[in-house]
Coordinates of C-alpha atoms in Angstrom, one line a residue:
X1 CA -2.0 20.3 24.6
X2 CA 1.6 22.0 25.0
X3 CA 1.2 23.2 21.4
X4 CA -2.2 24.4 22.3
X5 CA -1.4 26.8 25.2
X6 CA 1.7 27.4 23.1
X7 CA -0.6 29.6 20.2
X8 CA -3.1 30.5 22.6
X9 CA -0.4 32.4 24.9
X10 CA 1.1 33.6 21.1
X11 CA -2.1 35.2 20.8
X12 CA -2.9 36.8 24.0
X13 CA 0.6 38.5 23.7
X14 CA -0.2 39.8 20.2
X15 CA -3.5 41.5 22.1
X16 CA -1.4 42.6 24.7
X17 CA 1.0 44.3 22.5
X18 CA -1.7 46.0 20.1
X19 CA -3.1 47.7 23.3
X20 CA -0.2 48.7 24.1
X21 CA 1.1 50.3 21.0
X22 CA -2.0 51.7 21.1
X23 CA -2.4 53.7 24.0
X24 CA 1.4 54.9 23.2
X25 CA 0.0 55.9 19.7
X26 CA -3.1 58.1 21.6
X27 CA -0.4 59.9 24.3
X28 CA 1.8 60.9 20.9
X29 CA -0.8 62.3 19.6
X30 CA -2.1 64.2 22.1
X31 CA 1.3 65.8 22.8
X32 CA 1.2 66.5 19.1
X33 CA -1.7 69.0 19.9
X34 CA 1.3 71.5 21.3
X35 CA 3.6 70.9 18.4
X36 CA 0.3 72.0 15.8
X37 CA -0.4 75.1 17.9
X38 CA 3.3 76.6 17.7
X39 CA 3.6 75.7 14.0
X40 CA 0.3 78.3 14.0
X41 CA 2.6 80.6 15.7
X42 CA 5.4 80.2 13.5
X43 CA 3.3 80.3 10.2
X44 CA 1.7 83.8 11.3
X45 CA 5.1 85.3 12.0
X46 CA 6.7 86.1 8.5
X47 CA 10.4 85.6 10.2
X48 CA 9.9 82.3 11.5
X49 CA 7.4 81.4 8.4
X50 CA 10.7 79.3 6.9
X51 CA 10.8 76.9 10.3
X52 CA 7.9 75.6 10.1
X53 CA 8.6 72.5 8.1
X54 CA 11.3 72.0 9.9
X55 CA 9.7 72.8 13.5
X56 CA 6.8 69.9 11.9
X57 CA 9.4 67.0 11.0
X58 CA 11.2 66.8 14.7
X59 CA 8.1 65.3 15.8
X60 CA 7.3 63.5 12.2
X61 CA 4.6 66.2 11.2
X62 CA 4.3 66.6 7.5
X63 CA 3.6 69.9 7.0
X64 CA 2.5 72.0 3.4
X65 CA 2.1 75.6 3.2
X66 CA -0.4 76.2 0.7
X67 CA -1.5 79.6 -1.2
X68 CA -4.5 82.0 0.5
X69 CA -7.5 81.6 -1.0
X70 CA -10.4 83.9 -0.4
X71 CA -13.1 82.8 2.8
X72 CA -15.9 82.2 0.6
X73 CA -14.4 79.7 -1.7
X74 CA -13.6 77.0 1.7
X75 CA -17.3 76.6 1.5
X76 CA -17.0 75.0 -2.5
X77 CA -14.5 72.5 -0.9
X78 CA -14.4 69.7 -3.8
X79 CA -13.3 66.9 -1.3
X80 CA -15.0 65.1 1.5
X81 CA -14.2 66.9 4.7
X82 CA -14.9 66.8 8.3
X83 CA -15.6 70.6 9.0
X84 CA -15.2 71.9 12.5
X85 CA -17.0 75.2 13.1
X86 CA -14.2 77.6 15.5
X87 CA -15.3 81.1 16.5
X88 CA -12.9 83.7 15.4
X89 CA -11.2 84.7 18.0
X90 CA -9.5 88.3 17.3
X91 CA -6.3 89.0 19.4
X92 CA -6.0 85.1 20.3
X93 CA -2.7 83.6 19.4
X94 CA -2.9 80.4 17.7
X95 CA -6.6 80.4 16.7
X96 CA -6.7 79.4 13.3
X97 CA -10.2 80.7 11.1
X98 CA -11.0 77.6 9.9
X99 CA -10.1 73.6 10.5
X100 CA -11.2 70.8 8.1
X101 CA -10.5 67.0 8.8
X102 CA -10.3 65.7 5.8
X103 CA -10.4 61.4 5.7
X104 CA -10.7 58.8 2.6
X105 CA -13.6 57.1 4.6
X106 CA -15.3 57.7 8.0
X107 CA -15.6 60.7 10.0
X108 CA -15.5 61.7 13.8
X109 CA -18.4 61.2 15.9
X110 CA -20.4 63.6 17.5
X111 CA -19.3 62.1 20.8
X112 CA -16.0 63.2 19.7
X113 CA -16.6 66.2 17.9
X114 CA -17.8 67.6 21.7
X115 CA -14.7 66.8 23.0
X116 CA -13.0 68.7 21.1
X117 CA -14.6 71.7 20.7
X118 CA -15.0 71.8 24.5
X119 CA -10.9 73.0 24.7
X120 CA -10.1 76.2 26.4
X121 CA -7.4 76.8 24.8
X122 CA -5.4 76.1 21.1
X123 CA -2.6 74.1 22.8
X124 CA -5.7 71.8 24.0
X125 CA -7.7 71.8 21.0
X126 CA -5.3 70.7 19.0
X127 CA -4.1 67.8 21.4
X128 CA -7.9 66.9 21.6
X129 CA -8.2 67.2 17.9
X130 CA -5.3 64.9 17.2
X131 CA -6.0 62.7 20.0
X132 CA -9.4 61.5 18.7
X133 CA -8.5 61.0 15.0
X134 CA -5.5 58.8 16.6
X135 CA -8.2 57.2 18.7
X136 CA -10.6 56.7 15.7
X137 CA -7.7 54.6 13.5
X138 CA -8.2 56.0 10.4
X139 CA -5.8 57.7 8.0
X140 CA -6.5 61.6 7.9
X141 CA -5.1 65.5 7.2
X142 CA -5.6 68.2 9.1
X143 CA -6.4 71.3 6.8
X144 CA -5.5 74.8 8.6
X145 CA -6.9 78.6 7.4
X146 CA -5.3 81.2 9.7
X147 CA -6.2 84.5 9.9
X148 CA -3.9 86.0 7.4
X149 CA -5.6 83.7 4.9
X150 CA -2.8 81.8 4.4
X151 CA -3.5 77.5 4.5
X152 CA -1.4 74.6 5.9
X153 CA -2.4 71.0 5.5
X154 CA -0.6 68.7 7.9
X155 CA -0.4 65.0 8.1
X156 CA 1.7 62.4 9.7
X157 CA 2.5 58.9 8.7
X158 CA 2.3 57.0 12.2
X159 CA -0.3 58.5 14.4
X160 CA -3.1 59.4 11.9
X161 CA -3.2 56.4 9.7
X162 CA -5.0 53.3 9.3
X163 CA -5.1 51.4 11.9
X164 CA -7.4 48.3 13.4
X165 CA -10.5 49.7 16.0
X166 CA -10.4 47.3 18.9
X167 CA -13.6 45.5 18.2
X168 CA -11.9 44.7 14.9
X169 CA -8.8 43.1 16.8
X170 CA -11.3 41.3 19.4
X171 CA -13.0 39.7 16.1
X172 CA -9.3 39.1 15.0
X173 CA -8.5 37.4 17.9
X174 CA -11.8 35.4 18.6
X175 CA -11.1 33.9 14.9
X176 CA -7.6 33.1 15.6
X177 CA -8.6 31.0 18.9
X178 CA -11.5 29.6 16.9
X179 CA -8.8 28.2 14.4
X180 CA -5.9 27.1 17.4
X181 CA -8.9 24.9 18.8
X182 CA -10.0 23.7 15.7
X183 CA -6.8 22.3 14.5
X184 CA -5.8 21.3 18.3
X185 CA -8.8 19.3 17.8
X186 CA -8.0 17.6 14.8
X187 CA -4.5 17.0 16.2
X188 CA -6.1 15.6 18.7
X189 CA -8.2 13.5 17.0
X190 CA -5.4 12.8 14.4
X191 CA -3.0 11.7 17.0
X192 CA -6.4 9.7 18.9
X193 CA -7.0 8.1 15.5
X194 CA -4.7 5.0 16.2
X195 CA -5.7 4.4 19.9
X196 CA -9.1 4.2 19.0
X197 CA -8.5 1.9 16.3
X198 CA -6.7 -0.3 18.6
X199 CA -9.7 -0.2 21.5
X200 CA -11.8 -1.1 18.8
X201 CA -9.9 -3.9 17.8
X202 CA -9.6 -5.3 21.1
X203 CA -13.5 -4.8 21.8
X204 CA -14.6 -6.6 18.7
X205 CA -11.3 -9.2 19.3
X206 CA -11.7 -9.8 22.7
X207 CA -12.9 -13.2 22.7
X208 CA -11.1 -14.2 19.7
X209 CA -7.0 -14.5 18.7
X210 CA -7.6 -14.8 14.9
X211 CA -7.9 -12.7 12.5
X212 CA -5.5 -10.0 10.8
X213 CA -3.5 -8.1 13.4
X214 CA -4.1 -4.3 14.2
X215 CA -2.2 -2.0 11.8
X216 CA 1.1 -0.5 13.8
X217 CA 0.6 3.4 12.9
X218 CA 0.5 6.9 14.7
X219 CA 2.9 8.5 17.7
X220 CA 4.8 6.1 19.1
X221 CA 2.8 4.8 21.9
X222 CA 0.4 3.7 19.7
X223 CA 3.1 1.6 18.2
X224 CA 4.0 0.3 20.9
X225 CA 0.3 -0.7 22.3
X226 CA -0.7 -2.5 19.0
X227 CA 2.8 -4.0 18.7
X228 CA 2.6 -5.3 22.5
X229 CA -1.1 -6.2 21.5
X230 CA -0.5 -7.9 18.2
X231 CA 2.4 -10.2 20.4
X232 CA 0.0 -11.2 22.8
X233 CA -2.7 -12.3 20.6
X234 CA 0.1 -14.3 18.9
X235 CA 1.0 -15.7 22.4
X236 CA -2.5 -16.6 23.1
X237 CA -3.3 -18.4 20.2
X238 CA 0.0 -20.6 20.5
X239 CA -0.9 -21.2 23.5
X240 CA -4.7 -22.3 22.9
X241 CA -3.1 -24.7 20.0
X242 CA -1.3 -26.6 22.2
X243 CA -4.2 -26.4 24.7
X244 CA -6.2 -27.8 21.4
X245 CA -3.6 -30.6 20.8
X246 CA -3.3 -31.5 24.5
X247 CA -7.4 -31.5 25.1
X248 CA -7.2 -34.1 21.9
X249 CA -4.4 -36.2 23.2
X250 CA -6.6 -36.1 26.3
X251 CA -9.7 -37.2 25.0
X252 CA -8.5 -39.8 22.7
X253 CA -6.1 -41.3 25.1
X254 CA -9.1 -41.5 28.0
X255 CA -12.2 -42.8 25.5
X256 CA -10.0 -45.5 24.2
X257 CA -9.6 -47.0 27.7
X258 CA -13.2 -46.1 28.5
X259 CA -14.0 -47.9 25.1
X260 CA -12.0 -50.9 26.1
X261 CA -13.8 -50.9 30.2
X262 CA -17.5 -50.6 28.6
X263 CA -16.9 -53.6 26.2
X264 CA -15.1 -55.8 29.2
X265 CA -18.1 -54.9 31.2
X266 CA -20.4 -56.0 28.8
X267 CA -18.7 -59.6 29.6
X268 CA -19.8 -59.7 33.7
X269 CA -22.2 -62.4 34.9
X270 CA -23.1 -59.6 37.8
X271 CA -26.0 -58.1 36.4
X272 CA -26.3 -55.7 39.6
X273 CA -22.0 -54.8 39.1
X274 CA -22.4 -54.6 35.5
X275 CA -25.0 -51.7 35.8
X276 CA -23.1 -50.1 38.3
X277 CA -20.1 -50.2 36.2
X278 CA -21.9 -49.0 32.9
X279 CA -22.9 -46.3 35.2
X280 CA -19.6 -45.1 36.2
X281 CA -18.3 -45.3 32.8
X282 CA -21.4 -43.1 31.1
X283 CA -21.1 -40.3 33.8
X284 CA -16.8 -40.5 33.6
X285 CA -17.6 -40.0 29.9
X286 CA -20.1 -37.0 30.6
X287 CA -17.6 -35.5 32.6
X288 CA -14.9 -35.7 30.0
X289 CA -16.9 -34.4 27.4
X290 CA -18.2 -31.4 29.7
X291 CA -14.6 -30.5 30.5
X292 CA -13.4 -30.7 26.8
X293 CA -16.1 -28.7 25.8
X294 CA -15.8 -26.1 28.4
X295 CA -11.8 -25.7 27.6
X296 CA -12.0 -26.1 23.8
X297 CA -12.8 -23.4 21.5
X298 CA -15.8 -25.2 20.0
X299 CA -18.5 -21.9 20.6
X300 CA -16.3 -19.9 18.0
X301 CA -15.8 -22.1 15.4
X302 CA -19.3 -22.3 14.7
X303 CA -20.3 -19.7 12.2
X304 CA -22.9 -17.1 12.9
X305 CA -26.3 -17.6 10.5
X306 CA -29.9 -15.9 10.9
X307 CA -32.4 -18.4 12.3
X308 CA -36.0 -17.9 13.5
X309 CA -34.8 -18.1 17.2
X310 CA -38.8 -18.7 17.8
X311 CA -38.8 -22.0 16.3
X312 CA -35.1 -23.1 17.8
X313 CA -36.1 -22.5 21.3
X314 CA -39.4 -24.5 20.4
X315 CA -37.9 -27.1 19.4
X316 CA -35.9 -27.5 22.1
X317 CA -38.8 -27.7 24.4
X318 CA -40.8 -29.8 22.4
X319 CA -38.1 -32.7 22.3
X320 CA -38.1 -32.7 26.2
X321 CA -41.9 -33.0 26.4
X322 CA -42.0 -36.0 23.2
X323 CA -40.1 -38.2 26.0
X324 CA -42.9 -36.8 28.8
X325 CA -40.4 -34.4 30.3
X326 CA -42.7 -31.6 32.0
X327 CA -41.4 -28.5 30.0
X328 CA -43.5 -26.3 28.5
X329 CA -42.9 -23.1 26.4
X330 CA -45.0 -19.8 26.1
X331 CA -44.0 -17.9 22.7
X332 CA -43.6 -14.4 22.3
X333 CA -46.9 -12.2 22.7
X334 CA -48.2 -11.3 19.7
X335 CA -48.1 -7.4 18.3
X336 CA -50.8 -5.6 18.7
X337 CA -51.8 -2.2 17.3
X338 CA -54.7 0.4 17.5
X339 CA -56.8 2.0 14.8
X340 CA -56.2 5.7 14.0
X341 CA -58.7 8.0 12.6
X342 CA -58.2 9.0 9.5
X343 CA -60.7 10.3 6.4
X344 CA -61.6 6.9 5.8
X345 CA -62.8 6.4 9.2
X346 CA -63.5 6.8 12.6
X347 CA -61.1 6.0 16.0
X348 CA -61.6 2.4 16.8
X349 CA -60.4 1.9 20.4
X350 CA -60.2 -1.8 20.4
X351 CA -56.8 -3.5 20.1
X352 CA -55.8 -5.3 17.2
X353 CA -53.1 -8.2 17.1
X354 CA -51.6 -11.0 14.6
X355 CA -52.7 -13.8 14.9
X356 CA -50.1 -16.2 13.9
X357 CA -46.6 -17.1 15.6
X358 CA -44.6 -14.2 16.2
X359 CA -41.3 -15.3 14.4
X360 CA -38.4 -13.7 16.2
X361 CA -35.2 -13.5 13.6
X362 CA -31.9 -13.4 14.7
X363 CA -28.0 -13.4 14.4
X364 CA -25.8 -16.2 16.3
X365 CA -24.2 -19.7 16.6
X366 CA -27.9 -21.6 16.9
X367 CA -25.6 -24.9 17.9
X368 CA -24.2 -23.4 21.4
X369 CA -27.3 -21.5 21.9
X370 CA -29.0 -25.0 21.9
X371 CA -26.8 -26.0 24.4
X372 CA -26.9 -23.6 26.9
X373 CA -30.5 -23.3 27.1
X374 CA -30.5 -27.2 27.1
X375 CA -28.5 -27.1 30.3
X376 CA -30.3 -24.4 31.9
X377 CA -33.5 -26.8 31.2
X378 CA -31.8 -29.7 32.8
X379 CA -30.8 -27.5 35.7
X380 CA -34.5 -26.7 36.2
X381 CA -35.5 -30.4 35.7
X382 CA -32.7 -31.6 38.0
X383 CA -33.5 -29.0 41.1
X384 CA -37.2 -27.6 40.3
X385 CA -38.6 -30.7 38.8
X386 CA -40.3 -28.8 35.9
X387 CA -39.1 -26.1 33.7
X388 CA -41.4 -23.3 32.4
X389 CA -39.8 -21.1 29.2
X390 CA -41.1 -17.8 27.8
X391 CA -39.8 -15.9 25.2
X392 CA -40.1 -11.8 24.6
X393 CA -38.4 -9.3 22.4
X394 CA -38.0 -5.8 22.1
X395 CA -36.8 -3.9 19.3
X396 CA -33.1 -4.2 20.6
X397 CA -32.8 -7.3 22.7
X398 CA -34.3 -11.1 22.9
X399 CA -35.2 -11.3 26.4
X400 CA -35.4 -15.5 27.5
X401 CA -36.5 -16.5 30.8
X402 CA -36.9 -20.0 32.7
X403 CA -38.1 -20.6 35.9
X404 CA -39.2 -24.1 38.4
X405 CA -40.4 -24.8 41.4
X406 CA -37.3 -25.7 43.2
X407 CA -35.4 -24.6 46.3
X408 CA -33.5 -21.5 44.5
X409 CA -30.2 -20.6 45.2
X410 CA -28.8 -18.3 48.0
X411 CA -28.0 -14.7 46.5
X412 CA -24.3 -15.3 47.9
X413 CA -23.8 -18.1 45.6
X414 CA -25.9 -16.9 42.5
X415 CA -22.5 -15.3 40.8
X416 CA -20.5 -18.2 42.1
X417 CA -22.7 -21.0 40.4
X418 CA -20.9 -19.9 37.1
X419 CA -17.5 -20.6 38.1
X420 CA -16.3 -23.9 36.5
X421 CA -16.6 -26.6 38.8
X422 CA -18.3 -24.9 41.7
X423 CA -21.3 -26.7 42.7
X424 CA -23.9 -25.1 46.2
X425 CA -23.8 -29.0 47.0
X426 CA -19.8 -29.1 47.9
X427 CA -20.1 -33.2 48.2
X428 CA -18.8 -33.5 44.1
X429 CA -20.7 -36.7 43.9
X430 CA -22.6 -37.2 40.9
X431 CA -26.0 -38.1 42.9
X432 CA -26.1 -34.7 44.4
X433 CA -25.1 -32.6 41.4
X434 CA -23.4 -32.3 38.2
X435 CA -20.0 -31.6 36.9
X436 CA -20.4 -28.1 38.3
X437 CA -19.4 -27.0 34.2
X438 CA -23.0 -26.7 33.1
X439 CA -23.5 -23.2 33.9
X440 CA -19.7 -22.3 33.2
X441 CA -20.5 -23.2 29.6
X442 CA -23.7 -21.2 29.6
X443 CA -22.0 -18.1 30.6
X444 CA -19.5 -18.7 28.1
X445 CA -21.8 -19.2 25.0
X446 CA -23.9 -15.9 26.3
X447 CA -21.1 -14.0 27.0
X448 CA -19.4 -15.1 23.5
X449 CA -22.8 -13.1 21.8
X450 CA -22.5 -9.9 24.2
X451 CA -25.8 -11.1 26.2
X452 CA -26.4 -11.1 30.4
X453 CA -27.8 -13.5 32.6
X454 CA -29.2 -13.0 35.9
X455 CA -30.8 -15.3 38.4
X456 CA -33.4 -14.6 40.6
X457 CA -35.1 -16.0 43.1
X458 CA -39.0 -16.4 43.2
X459 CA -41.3 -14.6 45.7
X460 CA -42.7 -18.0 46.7
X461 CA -41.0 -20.9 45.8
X462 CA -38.3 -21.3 42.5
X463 CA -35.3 -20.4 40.6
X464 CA -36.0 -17.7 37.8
X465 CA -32.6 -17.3 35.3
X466 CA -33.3 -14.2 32.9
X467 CA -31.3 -14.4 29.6
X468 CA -30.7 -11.2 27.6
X469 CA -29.4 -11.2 23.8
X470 CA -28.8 -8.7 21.6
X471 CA -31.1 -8.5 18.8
X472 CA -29.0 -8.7 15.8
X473 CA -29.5 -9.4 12.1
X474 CA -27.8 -9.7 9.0
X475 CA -29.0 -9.8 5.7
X476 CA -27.8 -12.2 3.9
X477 CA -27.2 -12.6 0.0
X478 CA -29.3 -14.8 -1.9
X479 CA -27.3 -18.4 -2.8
X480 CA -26.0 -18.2 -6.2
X481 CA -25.4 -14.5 -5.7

């Protein structure tokens, strides 16, 4: 930004400066007007004729005294000229006969050419004259025939030269701000480069800590960011390995009691104490596995594969009815399409559609999909005593939804249902609820393949949960290939 304002500021000085070295060039040459009209003087007078190259250079007027020639041969003039038509003025001092502007390209407008010959007076019509061919930029010689017939051609280096109109410079200086913002942006997007790199890295990182680390490049912020980044996703996967090795010391050390309990059990006379210990055991061991589940990393370890998710989502439902569980599932609607008319045939305004199964392909870890949808069916079995699934796509998302016929949840405890271990029913016993981690692992498995879920509740009676996935697939190469 500072390098920016920097050139920009560079530039508008430049401007400044050209407008001012140009309006000094226009007030020298108007003054130069006077200077012309007593070198007139001086040539006409044959005892000052000798000064006049000398009177010219003060004021850095090249001047050349050059031979008579007769009146008629100024009109066989070889070179391009600019002529200027002067009445003769007999008895007027410093009236020449003739005046030619003579230029290598360009002339003086007829704007200009009023101007001039508007002057009352020689001192004036020369400081108009030299004014406008300062004014006009352009290198020129004035060409003089005075009334003895004698010619002077004067010229001077600075003030009538080549030099850049405005609009030219205004073009100039558009361009050069044009440039200064085009490379400040791709600075900008040079020195961006490596902080964009980094969000993007932690976007498509963010639920894992393996992987390469982010390359350490660019100013040296972005150094620091990835290097403080590549140190904490070090630091978080230490510490979900030891969380890994505790959760296994964990599990084995509380299932090989449990084990040990379930056999002993099998061993009491009490039929009505054995069940109720069996019982205690299978729901200790449900929780166990619900809490190892929700803290271990099992949803990324499974490897994403295209699946017809029509047929997964099926089948899900169709195990819960084989043991007379009332689920039932409603596929995706078929596609339907109209008839065009074309040369072959008329407009048909009837609907077509295809009649078989809409298969619905797509990207993700089928196993923990499985899952959570499982335990959003037993959720719906549990509280709403039947569960009814549907099934829609669109061209960028799966949409899933499940609704029952039970009490619903308050809207002030819809978001905190997915919090591990919070149950509506604060008792924690088993016979009113769960482990209060069934919903904590669904919104972990959707959340791991960048979906939403929403609960709702029904107009009349119900829960209705609303599961959104991105549609994703990826070709995959043929085996062998």
């Amino acid at each position: 930004m500072m390098i920016g304002g920097v050139i920009i500021a560079t530039l508008a000085s430049m401007a400044s400066l050209y407008i001012i070295d140009r309006s000094e060039r226009i007030s020298r040459a108007y003054t130069l007007g006077f200077t012309i009209r007593e070198l007139v003087l001086i040539a006409e007078n044959p005892e000052l004729r000798g000064n006049a190259r000398n009177v010219g250079a003060q004021d850095g007027l090249h001047v050349e005294i050059l031979p008579a020639q007769e009146v008629e041969s100024l009109l066989l003039y070889s070179r391009p000229a600019q002529h200027i038509a002067m009445p003769v003025r007999l008895g007027d001092a410093g009236w020449p006969t003739a005046v030619k502007v003579h230029f290598r390209h360009g002339r003086l407008s007829a704007e200009q050419r009023d101007v001039i010959e508007q002057a009352k007076s020689p001192s004036l019509f020369f400081a108009q004259l030299s004014r406008e061919i300062a004014r006009l930029g352009l290198k020129a010689q004035i060409e003089l025939t005075l009334p003895s017939g004698r010619r002077m051609m004067l010229s001077h280096a600075q003030l009538w030269s080549d030099y850049a109109t405005p609009s030219v410079v205004f073009i100039m200086f558009v361009v050069g701000v044009i440039a200064v913002l085009a490379v400040f942006a791709a600075l900008a997007d040079l020195l961006a480069g490596p902080f964009k790199t980094l969000a993007s890295a932690i976007r498509k990182n963010g639920d894992e800590v393996e992987g390469d680390p982010v390359e350490e490049r660019g100013p040296v912020e972005a150094r620091s960011m990835a290097e403080a980044y590549n140190a904490l996703r070090f630091r978080i996967a230490r510490m979900l390995e030891d969380r890994t090795r505790m959760l296994a010391a964990i599990s084995h050390d509380l299932r090989t009691p449990s084990t040990r309990l379930r056999l002993r059990a099998e061993f009491i006379d009490n039929d009505e104490l054995r069940e109720t210990v069996l019982r205690d055991l299978d729901e200790m061991d449900e929780l166990l596995s619900d809490a190892l589940d929700f803290l271990g990393d099992w949803i990324h370890k499974e490897e994403e594969r295209t699946v017809d998710f029509t047929s997964v989502l099926e089948a899900i439902c169709d195990d819960y009815a084989d043991l007379g569980r009332p689920v039932t599932f409603e596929g995706p609607k078929p596609l339907t399409f109209n008839l065009v008319n074309t040369v072959f045939g008329s407009k048909n305004e009837e609907a077509h559609s295809f009649g078989d199964k809409r298969s619905i392909r797509l990207t993700c870890r089928a196993g923990t999909l499985r899952r959570a949808f499982t335990n959003l069916i037993n959720n719906a079995l549990k509280y709403g005593h039947r569960a009814y699934v549907s099934l829609d796509a669109t061209a960028d998302e799966v949409i899933v939804m499940i609704h029952d016929e039970g009490p619903g949840i308050p809207e002030d405890e819809q978001d905190k249902v997915f919090l591990p271990f919070y149950r509506v029913e604060g008792s924690r016993a088993r016979s009113t609820g769960g482990s209060g981690l069934g919903l904590s692992i669904v919104r972990t498995v959707i959340d791991a393949h960048e979906g939403q879920i929403s609960l709702n509740n029904l107009p009349r009676r119900g829960l209705q949960v609303i599961v959104r996935l991105p549609r994703k697939v990826q070709m995959q190469a043929p085996s062998g290939v």
